Amino acid sequence: MSARTHLHLAAEIGGPPHYDAGHYLRLAELAEDGALDYVTLGDSFARPGLDALAVLARVAPGTDRIGLVPTVTTTHTEPFHVSSAVATLDWVSRGRAGWQADVSTTEAEARLFGRRRAAPPAALWQEAGEVADVSGRLWDSWEDDAEIRDTATGRFIDRDKLHHVDFAGTAFTVKGPAIVPRPPQGRPVTVLDATTAPAREAAARHADVVHIRATTPEQAAAVRDEVRARAAALGRDPAALRVLVALTVDLGDVETTPEPGLETGPRLAGRGTYFRGGPVDLADLIARWHGSGAADGFHLTPITPERDLERIVNGTVALLQHRSLFRTFHPGGTLREHLGLPRPASRYATARTAAKGA
Amino acid sequence: MHLAAHFPGVNNTTVWADPRSGSQIDFSSFEHLARTAERGKFDFFFLAEGLRLREHNGRIHDLDVVGRPESLTVLNALAAVTERLGLAATVNATFNEPYELARRLATLDHLSAGRAAWNVVTSSDAFTGENFRRGGYLDRADRYVRAAEFVATARELWDSWTPDGVSRPFSHEGPQFTISGEFTVPRSPQGHPVVIQAGDSDEGREFAASAADVIFTRHGTLEAGRAFYADVKSRLAAYGRQPDDLRIMPGVTVVTGDTDAEAQELAYEIRRRQVSPQNAILAAEQVWGTDLSAYDPEGPLPDFDPVPDSGITQGRVRHGDPLETAARWRALAEAKGLSLRGTVIKTTARQSFVGSPATVAAELTAFVDGRAADGFILVPHLTPGGLDDFVDRVVPILQESGAFRSAYTGSTLRSHLGLPEPVWKG
């Protein structure tokens, strides 16, 4: 078991689709009141609903602190557009953007685009990893101090601090540099769901936050250890990785159900293990698992967001705060700060400094 | 009269060296200009697009503003801080697919309660294509073919839900796109987001007449404007459309001062700042097609002829015949005793409307009354305060004379533009 870390909490605000901004804004504000790290908004080309990144951009000016993490499909989309949109979400939210990369596996989704057939998950996750990779490079392609506005020489930018990324993946190439200057967080937070094996490899390589599925703390700890070990083997610092257990939660209509806890039977909604019980039971579970070092936190998908998110914030979170297990406000302004992740330096700036020193 | 605000661009119209010039990327800059436009009761706010940083002589161009955010994401955020202002995004039809873009546009229309617009542009250039899966395969001649089928396909998707909210499968089979399935977004408040077409070519005019709601054109003289206006409007009938179904809006620059003379002085000063010594050399290099970095901007023009078919500048369209341009510049420099930079300043397009607020208001009104335009897309030279003067000093005069609205009467961009509701094709 690993050492205990700060508790991180996130919540999904999607559910049956809504087509007005007010619904999502209210849920994001509620999550912000609970000092949660971030909200996610799921998305897919396969079922009704608005574009999730757009919804969270619409929510950004009405919120101050909460991290905003839309699902972005990498399969039939353009990696350059994806990286630009996520970087722009970081600009309009002043450093609160993340994205959860996902894939489109079905023929039905392939037919919406008509450009290629459906592919097996392994190939799609390989591609999703490459999209995450090239996005990171594009976000780094402007060094932080590239904009100089030097009136003496008439130069707006120092072009030595802008870099072609010259990325060649298995499915696409991107020349770069980015159109969008380096976002406030340097690199917006990359979240990946590591439930399946091919996704887990992409997560170990590219994720800042990994969502996993587990039904016992021992199982969660094992998956967390595996992801961290794989990241370390790839040359990454496992301390810069947050592993959150994904739970679908049904807080029911009563304060405490007769038999609260996890169910391994058929899941009713969303991803992750299904939890049924009262807000207090959920707080107990979170405290127990986190206390044992099984996870860095939890990503909660309420089966009925309007009802359950309110119970999570005013019940579960309030209790965890009362027990001093969770913060009562956001001390930082960016999602990276909430997660305790450092703002990364541009890899190109680092390479240049190293070359100079050599 | 219809008015729109263009966020200052990535070109040398924008004077970044002015001490009042703010960030071209912070959300607060977009918010300031959008709120100013809404205070002035403008029809819409307009964002251009960039998909590859411009390069000159094999290196990234560094003299103008570089870098901008992604348009649709910015506009969704602006929908939160404005209430009536239309929100127009330029999005390329070459490097996008109808399903995803139609979905993103319908989303903006929902999240803004009916204020979305799409400025359709196309690109055939392999230089930009290097950032995309598709590369630069598109033939120049096919650009409007793809754009037309793209718009038609997007409208099929927007029509695929019934007005009362029932999703029905769609199927489109054409030379550019063969797609089928179900659209994930119900019919949006405007039915179809407003479609803008930017471009003056014959194909561009025809495409606008067939499919666009607004044409974003280049500004010229009153006579040229009248001819363009009459030509474009006359093309609509062939598509079963009324003259008022398409709004003609040239992009214009405006300089105001307390008096006409003061405005003229200010306009010259702005042009001088737009053409920095380095920008003057660059402008000459674009004409001559070769490296002129050894030349003195305050010295004479090169005495040799331009290099034909030079690829020195990438990501920007090269206008006109370089030999002819060079000859014209040399003649002007000789006649007026101008330096290289002086010549560039002199040949740089003067601002469209220069004068006191009353003069500018009268000239704008004359263009609309004279059927040379239905309105204007204002391109300020400063971020983000470049429209403050216009909104504070010119708009009230236009409102007083009844040339421009004093209050929004509708809530959607279509209602501001006086465009009909699109007929649902079930």
mmCIF file of C-alpha atoms in Angstrom, chain A:
data_model
loop_
_atom_site.group_PDB
_atom_site.id
_atom_site.type_symbol
_atom_site.label_atom_id
_atom_site.label_comp_id
_atom_site.label_asym_id
_atom_site.label_seq_id
_atom_site.Cartn_x
_atom_site.Cartn_y
_atom_site.Cartn_z
ATOM 1 C CA MET A 1 0.000 0.000 0.000
ATOM 2 C CA SER A 2 1.176 3.471 -0.861
ATOM 3 C CA ALA A 3 1.461 6.427 1.441
ATOM 4 C CA ARG A 4 -1.651 8.510 1.978
ATOM 5 C CA THR A 5 -2.046 11.617 -0.154
ATOM 6 C CA HIS A 6 -4.449 14.550 -0.224
ATOM 7 C CA LEU A 7 -7.957 13.449 -1.058
ATOM 8 C CA HIS A 8 -9.196 14.450 -4.511
ATOM 9 C CA LEU A 9 -12.846 14.428 -5.477
ATOM 10 C CA ALA A 10 -14.480 14.874 -8.856
ATOM 11 C CA ALA A 11 -18.021 14.455 -10.165
ATOM 12 C CA GLU A 12 -19.668 13.790 -13.483
ATOM 13 C CA ILE A 13 -22.447 16.282 -14.284
ATOM 14 C CA GLY A 14 -23.814 14.573 -17.381
ATOM 15 C CA GLY A 15 -26.921 12.455 -17.424
ATOM 16 C CA PRO A 16 -30.027 12.607 -19.552
ATOM 17 C CA PRO A 17 -29.215 15.389 -22.040
ATOM 18 C CA HIS A 18 -30.131 19.005 -21.405
ATOM 19 C CA TYR A 19 -29.921 21.629 -24.122
ATOM 20 C CA ASP A 20 -29.668 24.771 -22.031
ATOM 21 C CA ALA A 21 -26.612 26.047 -20.221
ATOM 22 C CA GLY A 22 -28.416 26.760 -16.934
ATOM 23 C CA HIS A 23 -28.697 23.111 -15.961
ATOM 24 C CA TYR A 24 -24.967 22.476 -16.296
ATOM 25 C CA LEU A 25 -24.025 25.795 -14.727
ATOM 26 C CA ARG A 26 -26.052 24.984 -11.599
ATOM 27 C CA LEU A 27 -24.363 21.600 -11.220
ATOM 28 C CA ALA A 28 -20.877 23.056 -11.760
ATOM 29 C CA GLU A 29 -21.577 25.773 -9.186
ATOM 30 C CA LEU A 30 -22.731 23.120 -6.738
ATOM 31 C CA ALA A 31 -19.516 21.132 -7.254
ATOM 32 C CA GLU A 32 -17.547 24.351 -6.823
ATOM 33 C CA ASP A 33 -19.340 25.035 -3.532
ATOM 34 C CA GLY A 34 -18.143 21.615 -2.391
ATOM 35 C CA ALA A 35 -14.530 22.528 -3.322
ATOM 36 C CA LEU A 36 -14.341 19.497 -5.624
ATOM 37 C CA ASP A 37 -11.283 19.275 -7.858
ATOM 38 C CA TYR A 38 -13.231 19.091 -11.083
ATOM 39 C CA VAL A 39 -16.411 18.172 -12.870
ATOM 40 C CA THR A 40 -16.452 15.926 -15.906
ATOM 41 C CA LEU A 41 -18.978 15.996 -18.705
ATOM 42 C CA GLY A 42 -19.210 12.849 -20.762
ATOM 43 C CA ASP A 43 -19.670 12.954 -24.511
ATOM 44 C CA SER A 44 -20.048 10.638 -27.444
ATOM 45 C CA PHE A 45 -21.127 10.877 -31.067
ATOM 46 C CA ALA A 46 -23.383 7.917 -30.434
ATOM 47 C CA ARG A 47 -26.134 9.393 -28.269
ATOM 48 C CA PRO A 48 -28.063 12.652 -27.932
ATOM 49 C CA GLY A 49 -26.369 15.564 -26.223
ATOM 50 C CA LEU A 50 -24.456 18.772 -26.840
ATOM 51 C CA ASP A 51 -20.736 18.998 -27.466
ATOM 52 C CA ALA A 52 -19.276 18.662 -23.950
ATOM 53 C CA LEU A 53 -16.271 20.940 -24.402
ATOM 54 C CA ALA A 54 -18.593 23.674 -25.653
ATOM 55 C CA VAL A 55 -20.882 23.249 -22.641
ATOM 56 C CA LEU A 56 -17.986 23.600 -20.211
ATOM 57 C CA ALA A 57 -16.672 26.658 -22.107
ATOM 58 C CA ARG A 58 -20.156 28.133 -21.643
ATOM 59 C CA VAL A 59 -19.958 27.273 -17.920
ATOM 60 C CA ALA A 60 -16.434 28.695 -17.445
ATOM 61 C CA PRO A 61 -17.195 32.433 -17.060
ATOM 62 C CA GLY A 62 -19.918 31.667 -14.486
ATOM 63 C CA THR A 63 -17.560 29.721 -12.225
ATOM 64 C CA ASP A 64 -14.267 30.653 -10.556
ATOM 65 C CA ARG A 65 -12.433 27.640 -9.248
ATOM 66 C CA ILE A 66 -13.874 24.310 -10.339
ATOM 67 C CA GLY A 67 -11.860 22.290 -12.867
ATOM 68 C CA LEU A 68 -13.657 21.602 -16.164
ATOM 69 C CA VAL A 69 -13.022 18.270 -17.850
ATOM 70 C CA PRO A 70 -15.037 17.402 -20.974
ATOM 71 C CA THR A 71 -14.778 14.098 -22.779
ATOM 72 C CA VAL A 72 -13.193 14.616 -26.189
ATOM 73 C CA THR A 73 -13.312 11.907 -28.818
ATOM 74 C CA THR A 74 -10.013 11.289 -30.567
ATOM 75 C CA THR A 75 -11.148 8.757 -33.172
ATOM 76 C CA HIS A 76 -12.792 10.688 -35.999
ATOM 77 C CA THR A 77 -11.596 14.159 -35.039
ATOM 78 C CA GLU A 78 -8.556 16.222 -36.015
ATOM 79 C CA PRO A 79 -5.786 16.149 -33.377
ATOM 80 C CA PHE A 80 -4.805 19.739 -34.196
ATOM 81 C CA HIS A 81 -8.378 20.988 -33.612
ATOM 82 C CA VAL A 82 -8.672 18.910 -30.424
ATOM 83 C CA SER A 83 -5.503 20.400 -28.942
ATOM 84 C CA SER A 84 -6.600 23.938 -29.931
ATOM 85 C CA ALA A 85 -10.035 23.545 -28.366
ATOM 86 C CA VAL A 86 -8.673 22.159 -25.080
ATOM 87 C CA ALA A 87 -6.020 24.895 -24.922
ATOM 88 C CA THR A 88 -8.746 27.488 -25.542
ATOM 89 C CA LEU A 89 -10.888 26.007 -22.763
ATOM 90 C CA ASP A 90 -7.872 26.586 -20.525
ATOM 91 C CA TRP A 91 -7.675 30.226 -21.664
ATOM 92 C CA VAL A 92 -11.385 30.985 -21.189
ATOM 93 C CA SER A 93 -11.415 29.274 -17.760
ATOM 94 C CA ARG A 94 -8.125 30.904 -16.708
ATOM 95 C CA GLY A 95 -6.326 27.641 -16.085
ATOM 96 C CA ARG A 96 -9.078 25.205 -15.104
ATOM 97 C CA ALA A 97 -9.226 22.943 -18.153
ATOM 98 C CA GLY A 98 -8.683 19.258 -18.481
ATOM 99 C CA TRP A 99 -9.922 16.750 -21.011
ATOM 100 C CA GLN A 100 -10.800 13.102 -20.921
ATOM 101 C CA ALA A 101 -9.732 11.476 -24.156
ATOM 102 C CA ASP A 102 -12.024 8.730 -25.406
ATOM 103 C CA VAL A 103 -12.458 6.612 -28.524
ATOM 104 C CA SER A 104 -15.345 5.785 -30.878
ATOM 105 C CA THR A 105 -15.428 2.058 -31.470
ATOM 106 C CA THR A 106 -18.648 1.448 -33.379
ATOM 107 C CA GLU A 107 -19.457 1.207 -37.076
ATOM 108 C CA ALA A 108 -22.423 3.502 -36.434
ATOM 109 C CA GLU A 109 -20.071 6.263 -35.301
ATOM 110 C CA ALA A 110 -17.721 5.591 -38.230
ATOM 111 C CA ARG A 111 -20.646 6.079 -40.636
ATOM 112 C CA LEU A 112 -21.363 9.538 -39.169
ATOM 113 C CA PHE A 113 -18.003 10.617 -40.583
ATOM 114 C CA GLY A 114 -17.728 8.295 -43.557
ATOM 115 C CA ARG A 115 -13.953 8.499 -43.649
ATOM 116 C CA ARG A 116 -12.868 5.136 -42.347
ATOM 117 C CA ARG A 117 -14.218 1.935 -40.859
ATOM 118 C CA ALA A 118 -14.460 1.159 -37.163
ATOM 119 C CA ALA A 119 -11.212 -0.187 -35.731
ATOM 120 C CA PRO A 120 -10.368 -2.465 -32.802
ATOM 121 C CA PRO A 121 -9.982 -0.786 -29.393
ATOM 122 C CA ALA A 122 -6.232 -1.462 -29.242
ATOM 123 C CA ALA A 123 -5.607 0.557 -32.414
ATOM 124 C CA LEU A 124 -7.972 3.311 -31.295
ATOM 125 C CA TRP A 125 -6.318 3.658 -27.896
ATOM 126 C CA GLN A 126 -2.924 3.689 -29.560
ATOM 127 C CA GLU A 127 -4.235 6.603 -31.638
ATOM 128 C CA ALA A 128 -5.810 8.287 -28.570
ATOM 129 C CA GLY A 129 -2.422 8.089 -26.867
ATOM 130 C CA GLU A 130 -0.826 9.714 -29.895
ATOM 131 C CA VAL A 131 -3.443 12.483 -29.826
ATOM 132 C CA ALA A 132 -2.602 13.078 -26.158
ATOM 133 C CA ASP A 133 1.083 13.012 -27.064
ATOM 134 C CA VAL A 134 0.829 15.508 -29.924
ATOM 135 C CA SER A 135 -1.471 17.731 -27.868
ATOM 136 C CA GLY A 136 1.178 17.937 -25.160
ATOM 137 C CA ARG A 137 3.767 18.827 -27.780
ATOM 138 C CA LEU A 138 1.530 21.477 -29.344
ATOM 139 C CA TRP A 139 0.850 23.008 -25.918
ATOM 140 C CA ASP A 140 4.616 23.135 -25.400
ATOM 141 C CA SER A 141 5.314 24.437 -28.907
ATOM 142 C CA TRP A 142 5.106 28.031 -27.724
ATOM 143 C CA GLU A 143 7.525 28.608 -24.882
ATOM 144 C CA ASP A 144 6.025 30.644 -22.032
ATOM 145 C CA ASP A 145 7.921 33.811 -22.893
ATOM 146 C CA ALA A 146 7.600 33.550 -26.691
ATOM 147 C CA GLU A 147 5.500 36.718 -26.927
ATOM 148 C CA ILE A 148 7.929 39.642 -26.543
ATOM 149 C CA ARG A 149 6.201 42.693 -28.146
ATOM 150 C CA ASP A 150 9.595 44.271 -28.758
ATOM 151 C CA THR A 151 8.893 47.665 -30.306
ATOM 152 C CA ALA A 152 12.583 48.392 -30.876
ATOM 153 C CA THR A 153 12.958 45.527 -33.354
ATOM 154 C CA GLY A 154 9.302 45.424 -34.419
ATOM 155 C CA ARG A 155 9.012 41.792 -33.359
ATOM 156 C CA PHE A 156 5.822 40.543 -31.692
ATOM 157 C CA ILE A 157 7.235 37.105 -30.913
ATOM 158 C CA ASP A 158 10.660 35.585 -30.494
ATOM 159 C CA ARG A 159 10.364 32.968 -33.207
ATOM 160 C CA ASP A 160 13.207 30.950 -31.729
ATOM 161 C CA LYS A 161 10.746 30.145 -28.950
ATOM 162 C CA LEU A 162 8.132 28.694 -31.286
ATOM 163 C CA HIS A 163 8.674 25.131 -32.437
ATOM 164 C CA HIS A 164 7.432 22.852 -35.163
ATOM 165 C CA VAL A 165 6.398 19.618 -33.475
ATOM 166 C CA ASP A 166 6.900 17.460 -36.608
ATOM 167 C CA PHE A 167 4.807 14.662 -35.107
ATOM 168 C CA ALA A 168 4.392 11.449 -37.074
ATOM 169 C CA GLY A 169 2.068 8.904 -35.496
ATOM 170 C CA THR A 170 0.628 5.659 -36.807
ATOM 171 C CA ALA A 171 -2.552 7.347 -38.057
ATOM 172 C CA PHE A 172 -1.711 11.023 -38.610
ATOM 173 C CA THR A 173 0.990 13.676 -38.794
ATOM 174 C CA VAL A 174 1.043 17.227 -37.418
ATOM 175 C CA LYS A 175 3.582 19.906 -38.343
ATOM 176 C CA GLY A 176 2.849 22.613 -35.746
ATOM 177 C CA PRO A 177 3.461 24.891 -33.983
ATOM 178 C CA ALA A 178 0.120 25.446 -32.244
ATOM 179 C CA ILE A 179 -2.085 28.351 -33.255
ATOM 180 C CA VAL A 180 -3.062 28.885 -29.619
ATOM 181 C CA PRO A 181 -0.280 30.278 -27.413
ATOM 182 C CA ARG A 182 0.791 28.154 -24.433
ATOM 183 C CA PRO A 183 -2.241 27.814 -22.134
ATOM 184 C CA PRO A 184 -2.240 29.125 -18.544
ATOM 185 C CA GLN A 185 -1.571 25.685 -17.037
ATOM 186 C CA GLY A 186 1.194 25.006 -19.533
ATOM 187 C CA ARG A 187 -0.520 21.764 -20.337
ATOM 188 C CA PRO A 188 -4.207 21.298 -19.469
ATOM 189 C CA VAL A 189 -4.821 18.197 -17.356
ATOM 190 C CA THR A 190 -5.157 14.924 -19.277
ATOM 191 C CA VAL A 191 -7.585 12.454 -17.716
ATOM 192 C CA LEU A 192 -7.883 8.885 -18.961
ATOM 193 C CA ASP A 193 -10.150 6.062 -17.916
ATOM 194 C CA ALA A 194 -7.911 3.031 -17.516
ATOM 195 C CA THR A 195 -10.603 0.405 -17.184
ATOM 196 C CA THR A 196 -9.559 -1.579 -20.238
ATOM 197 C CA ALA A 197 -6.054 -2.860 -20.925
ATOM 198 C CA PRO A 198 -5.279 -0.772 -24.054
ATOM 199 C CA ALA A 199 -6.590 2.349 -22.326
ATOM 200 C CA ARG A 200 -4.428 1.569 -19.301
ATOM 201 C CA GLU A 201 -1.279 1.650 -21.399
ATOM 202 C CA ALA A 202 -2.238 5.058 -22.845
ATOM 203 C CA ALA A 203 -2.998 6.261 -19.310
ATOM 204 C CA ALA A 204 0.381 5.166 -17.955
ATOM 205 C CA ARG A 205 2.065 7.016 -20.818
ATOM 206 C CA HIS A 206 0.059 10.227 -21.042
ATOM 207 C CA ALA A 207 -2.436 10.793 -18.215
ATOM 208 C CA ASP A 208 -2.134 13.227 -15.335
ATOM 209 C CA VAL A 209 -5.218 11.697 -13.733
ATOM 210 C CA VAL A 210 -6.312 8.092 -14.158
ATOM 211 C CA HIS A 211 -9.799 6.823 -13.439
ATOM 212 C CA ILE A 212 -9.902 3.148 -12.440
ATOM 213 C CA ARG A 213 -12.587 0.679 -11.500
ATOM 214 C CA ALA A 214 -12.380 -1.462 -8.355
ATOM 215 C CA THR A 215 -14.738 -3.179 -5.933
ATOM 216 C CA THR A 216 -12.370 -3.484 -2.990
ATOM 217 C CA PRO A 217 -9.635 -1.215 -1.622
ATOM 218 C CA GLU A 218 -7.126 -4.018 -2.189
ATOM 219 C CA GLN A 219 -8.082 -4.208 -5.858
ATOM 220 C CA ALA A 220 -7.867 -0.415 -6.210
ATOM 221 C CA ALA A 221 -4.437 -0.372 -4.587
ATOM 222 C CA ALA A 222 -3.228 -3.105 -6.935
ATOM 223 C CA VAL A 223 -4.401 -1.257 -10.051
ATOM 224 C CA ARG A 224 -2.981 2.017 -8.753
ATOM 225 C CA ASP A 225 0.371 0.338 -8.085
ATOM 226 C CA GLU A 226 0.335 -1.211 -11.539
ATOM 227 C CA VAL A 227 -0.381 2.101 -13.299
ATOM 228 C CA ARG A 228 2.271 3.904 -11.272
ATOM 229 C CA ALA A 229 4.836 1.196 -11.894
ATOM 230 C CA ARG A 230 4.136 1.245 -15.624
ATOM 231 C CA ALA A 231 4.441 5.050 -15.657
ATOM 232 C CA ALA A 232 7.758 4.813 -13.811
ATOM 233 C CA ALA A 233 8.987 2.208 -16.286
ATOM 234 C CA LEU A 234 8.180 4.695 -19.038
ATOM 235 C CA GLY A 235 10.385 7.271 -17.358
ATOM 236 C CA ARG A 236 7.598 9.246 -15.726
ATOM 237 C CA ASP A 237 7.454 10.375 -12.099
ATOM 238 C CA PRO A 238 4.625 8.352 -10.522
ATOM 239 C CA ALA A 239 4.188 11.120 -7.949
ATOM 240 C CA ALA A 240 2.884 13.287 -10.796
ATOM 241 C CA LEU A 241 0.014 10.886 -11.392
ATOM 242 C CA ARG A 242 -3.324 10.910 -9.578
ATOM 243 C CA VAL A 243 -5.378 7.726 -9.485
ATOM 244 C CA LEU A 244 -9.097 8.145 -8.775
ATOM 245 C CA VAL A 245 -11.549 5.315 -8.255
ATOM 246 C CA ALA A 246 -14.642 5.696 -10.422
ATOM 247 C CA LEU A 247 -17.928 5.045 -8.647
ATOM 248 C CA THR A 248 -21.438 5.317 -9.996
ATOM 249 C CA VAL A 249 -23.442 6.468 -7.009
ATOM 250 C CA ASP A 250 -27.092 6.132 -6.161
ATOM 251 C CA LEU A 251 -27.775 8.013 -2.948
ATOM 252 C CA GLY A 252 -31.387 6.906 -3.022
ATOM 253 C CA ASP A 253 -34.293 8.533 -1.323
ATOM 254 C CA VAL A 254 -33.366 7.836 2.258
ATOM 255 C CA GLU A 255 -30.460 8.897 4.413
ATOM 256 C CA THR A 256 -29.222 5.341 4.944
ATOM 257 C CA THR A 257 -30.225 2.223 3.066
ATOM 258 C CA PRO A 258 -30.555 -1.116 4.906
ATOM 259 C CA GLU A 259 -27.478 -2.530 3.154
ATOM 260 C CA PRO A 260 -25.264 0.232 1.879
ATOM 261 C CA GLY A 261 -22.187 -0.438 -0.176
ATOM 262 C CA LEU A 262 -20.893 -1.610 -3.472
ATOM 263 C CA GLU A 263 -22.769 -3.790 -5.834
ATOM 264 C CA THR A 264 -21.030 -5.865 -8.427
ATOM 265 C CA GLY A 265 -24.228 -6.783 -10.210
ATOM 266 C CA PRO A 266 -25.502 -5.051 -13.340
ATOM 267 C CA ARG A 267 -24.540 -1.381 -13.425
ATOM 268 C CA LEU A 268 -27.333 1.058 -14.069
ATOM 269 C CA ALA A 269 -25.346 3.909 -15.553
ATOM 270 C CA GLY A 270 -21.992 5.320 -16.356
ATOM 271 C CA ARG A 271 -18.611 3.830 -15.717
ATOM 272 C CA GLY A 272 -17.225 2.414 -12.540
ATOM 273 C CA THR A 273 -18.439 0.342 -9.674
ATOM 274 C CA TYR A 274 -21.996 0.915 -8.536
ATOM 275 C CA PHE A 275 -22.478 2.299 -5.042
ATOM 276 C CA ARG A 276 -25.828 2.423 -3.308
ATOM 277 C CA GLY A 277 -26.362 3.939 0.092
ATOM 278 C CA GLY A 278 -26.675 7.226 1.919
ATOM 279 C CA PRO A 279 -24.307 10.234 1.833
ATOM 280 C CA VAL A 280 -22.826 9.204 5.166
ATOM 281 C CA ASP A 281 -22.131 5.673 3.928
ATOM 282 C CA LEU A 282 -20.378 7.118 0.904
ATOM 283 C CA ALA A 283 -18.263 9.375 3.124
ATOM 284 C CA ASP A 284 -17.319 6.354 5.226
ATOM 285 C CA LEU A 285 -16.297 4.393 2.151
ATOM 286 C CA ILE A 286 -14.232 7.268 0.770
ATOM 287 C CA ALA A 287 -12.522 7.833 4.108
ATOM 288 C CA ARG A 288 -11.759 4.140 4.532
ATOM 289 C CA TRP A 289 -10.365 3.556 1.051
ATOM 290 C CA HIS A 290 -8.380 6.755 0.951
ATOM 291 C CA GLY A 291 -7.124 6.225 4.473
ATOM 292 C CA SER A 292 -5.762 2.836 3.523
ATOM 293 C CA GLY A 293 -3.857 4.345 0.587
ATOM 294 C CA ALA A 294 -5.948 2.563 -2.020
ATOM 295 C CA ALA A 295 -6.536 5.666 -4.125
ATOM 296 C CA ASP A 296 -5.768 9.370 -4.416
ATOM 297 C CA GLY A 297 -9.460 10.093 -4.616
ATOM 298 C CA PHE A 298 -12.782 9.359 -6.273
ATOM 299 C CA HIS A 299 -14.610 10.251 -9.409
ATOM 300 C CA LEU A 300 -18.314 10.045 -8.662
ATOM 301 C CA THR A 301 -20.981 9.637 -11.310
ATOM 302 C CA PRO A 302 -24.369 10.323 -9.720
ATOM 303 C CA ILE A 303 -27.142 8.350 -11.380
ATOM 304 C CA THR A 304 -29.413 11.374 -10.997
ATOM 305 C CA PRO A 305 -27.130 14.433 -11.004
ATOM 306 C CA GLU A 306 -29.769 16.950 -9.859
ATOM 307 C CA ARG A 307 -30.533 14.883 -6.776
ATOM 308 C CA ASP A 308 -27.330 13.057 -5.978
ATOM 309 C CA LEU A 309 -24.794 15.817 -6.557
ATOM 310 C CA GLU A 310 -26.568 17.945 -3.988
ATOM 311 C CA ARG A 311 -26.387 15.029 -1.534
ATOM 312 C CA ILE A 312 -22.741 14.429 -2.331
ATOM 313 C CA VAL A 313 -21.808 18.068 -1.714
ATOM 314 C CA ASN A 314 -24.028 18.838 1.264
ATOM 315 C CA GLY A 315 -23.844 15.354 2.805
ATOM 316 C CA THR A 316 -20.780 13.376 1.871
ATOM 317 C CA VAL A 317 -18.348 16.244 1.253
ATOM 318 C CA ALA A 318 -19.558 18.225 4.248
ATOM 319 C CA LEU A 319 -18.913 15.219 6.452
ATOM 320 C CA LEU A 320 -15.433 14.636 5.007
ATOM 321 C CA GLN A 321 -14.683 18.321 5.574
ATOM 322 C CA HIS A 322 -15.958 18.075 9.141
ATOM 323 C CA ARG A 323 -13.551 15.183 9.700
ATOM 324 C CA SER A 324 -10.757 17.299 8.179
ATOM 325 C CA LEU A 325 -10.318 14.774 5.391
ATOM 326 C CA PHE A 326 -11.171 17.209 2.596
ATOM 327 C CA ARG A 327 -10.490 20.905 1.988
ATOM 328 C CA THR A 328 -13.252 23.449 2.603
ATOM 329 C CA PHE A 329 -12.168 25.832 -0.154
ATOM 330 C CA HIS A 330 -9.898 25.923 -3.179
ATOM 331 C CA PRO A 331 -6.594 27.441 -2.108
ATOM 332 C CA GLY A 332 -5.380 27.597 -5.715
ATOM 333 C CA GLY A 333 -6.876 28.907 -8.912
ATOM 334 C CA THR A 334 -5.961 26.266 -11.468
ATOM 335 C CA LEU A 335 -6.949 22.628 -11.826
ATOM 336 C CA ARG A 336 -3.297 21.631 -11.572
ATOM 337 C CA GLU A 337 -3.120 23.450 -8.247
ATOM 338 C CA HIS A 338 -6.209 21.613 -6.960
ATOM 339 C CA LEU A 339 -4.606 18.321 -7.920
ATOM 340 C CA GLY A 340 -1.206 19.227 -6.495
ATOM 341 C CA LEU A 341 0.396 18.822 -9.900
ATOM 342 C CA PRO A 342 3.196 21.195 -10.888
ATOM 343 C CA ARG A 343 2.908 23.430 -13.955
ATOM 344 C CA PRO A 344 5.178 21.691 -16.468
ATOM 345 C CA ALA A 345 7.930 23.550 -18.295
ATOM 346 C CA SER A 346 7.829 23.393 -22.073
ATOM 347 C CA ARG A 347 9.872 20.425 -23.261
ATOM 348 C CA TYR A 348 11.335 22.618 -26.002
ATOM 349 C CA ALA A 349 12.521 25.265 -23.535
ATOM 350 C CA THR A 350 14.121 22.512 -21.467
ATOM 351 C CA ALA A 351 15.815 21.055 -24.525
ATOM 352 C CA ARG A 352 17.183 24.469 -25.461
ATOM 353 C CA THR A 353 18.497 25.154 -21.972
ATOM 354 C CA ALA A 354 20.138 21.738 -21.936
ATOM 355 C CA ALA A 355 21.694 22.312 -25.365
ATOM 356 C CA LYS A 356 23.074 25.663 -24.218
ATOM 357 C CA GLY A 357 24.547 24.153 -21.074
ATOM 358 C CA ALA A 358 26.181 21.298 -22.987
#
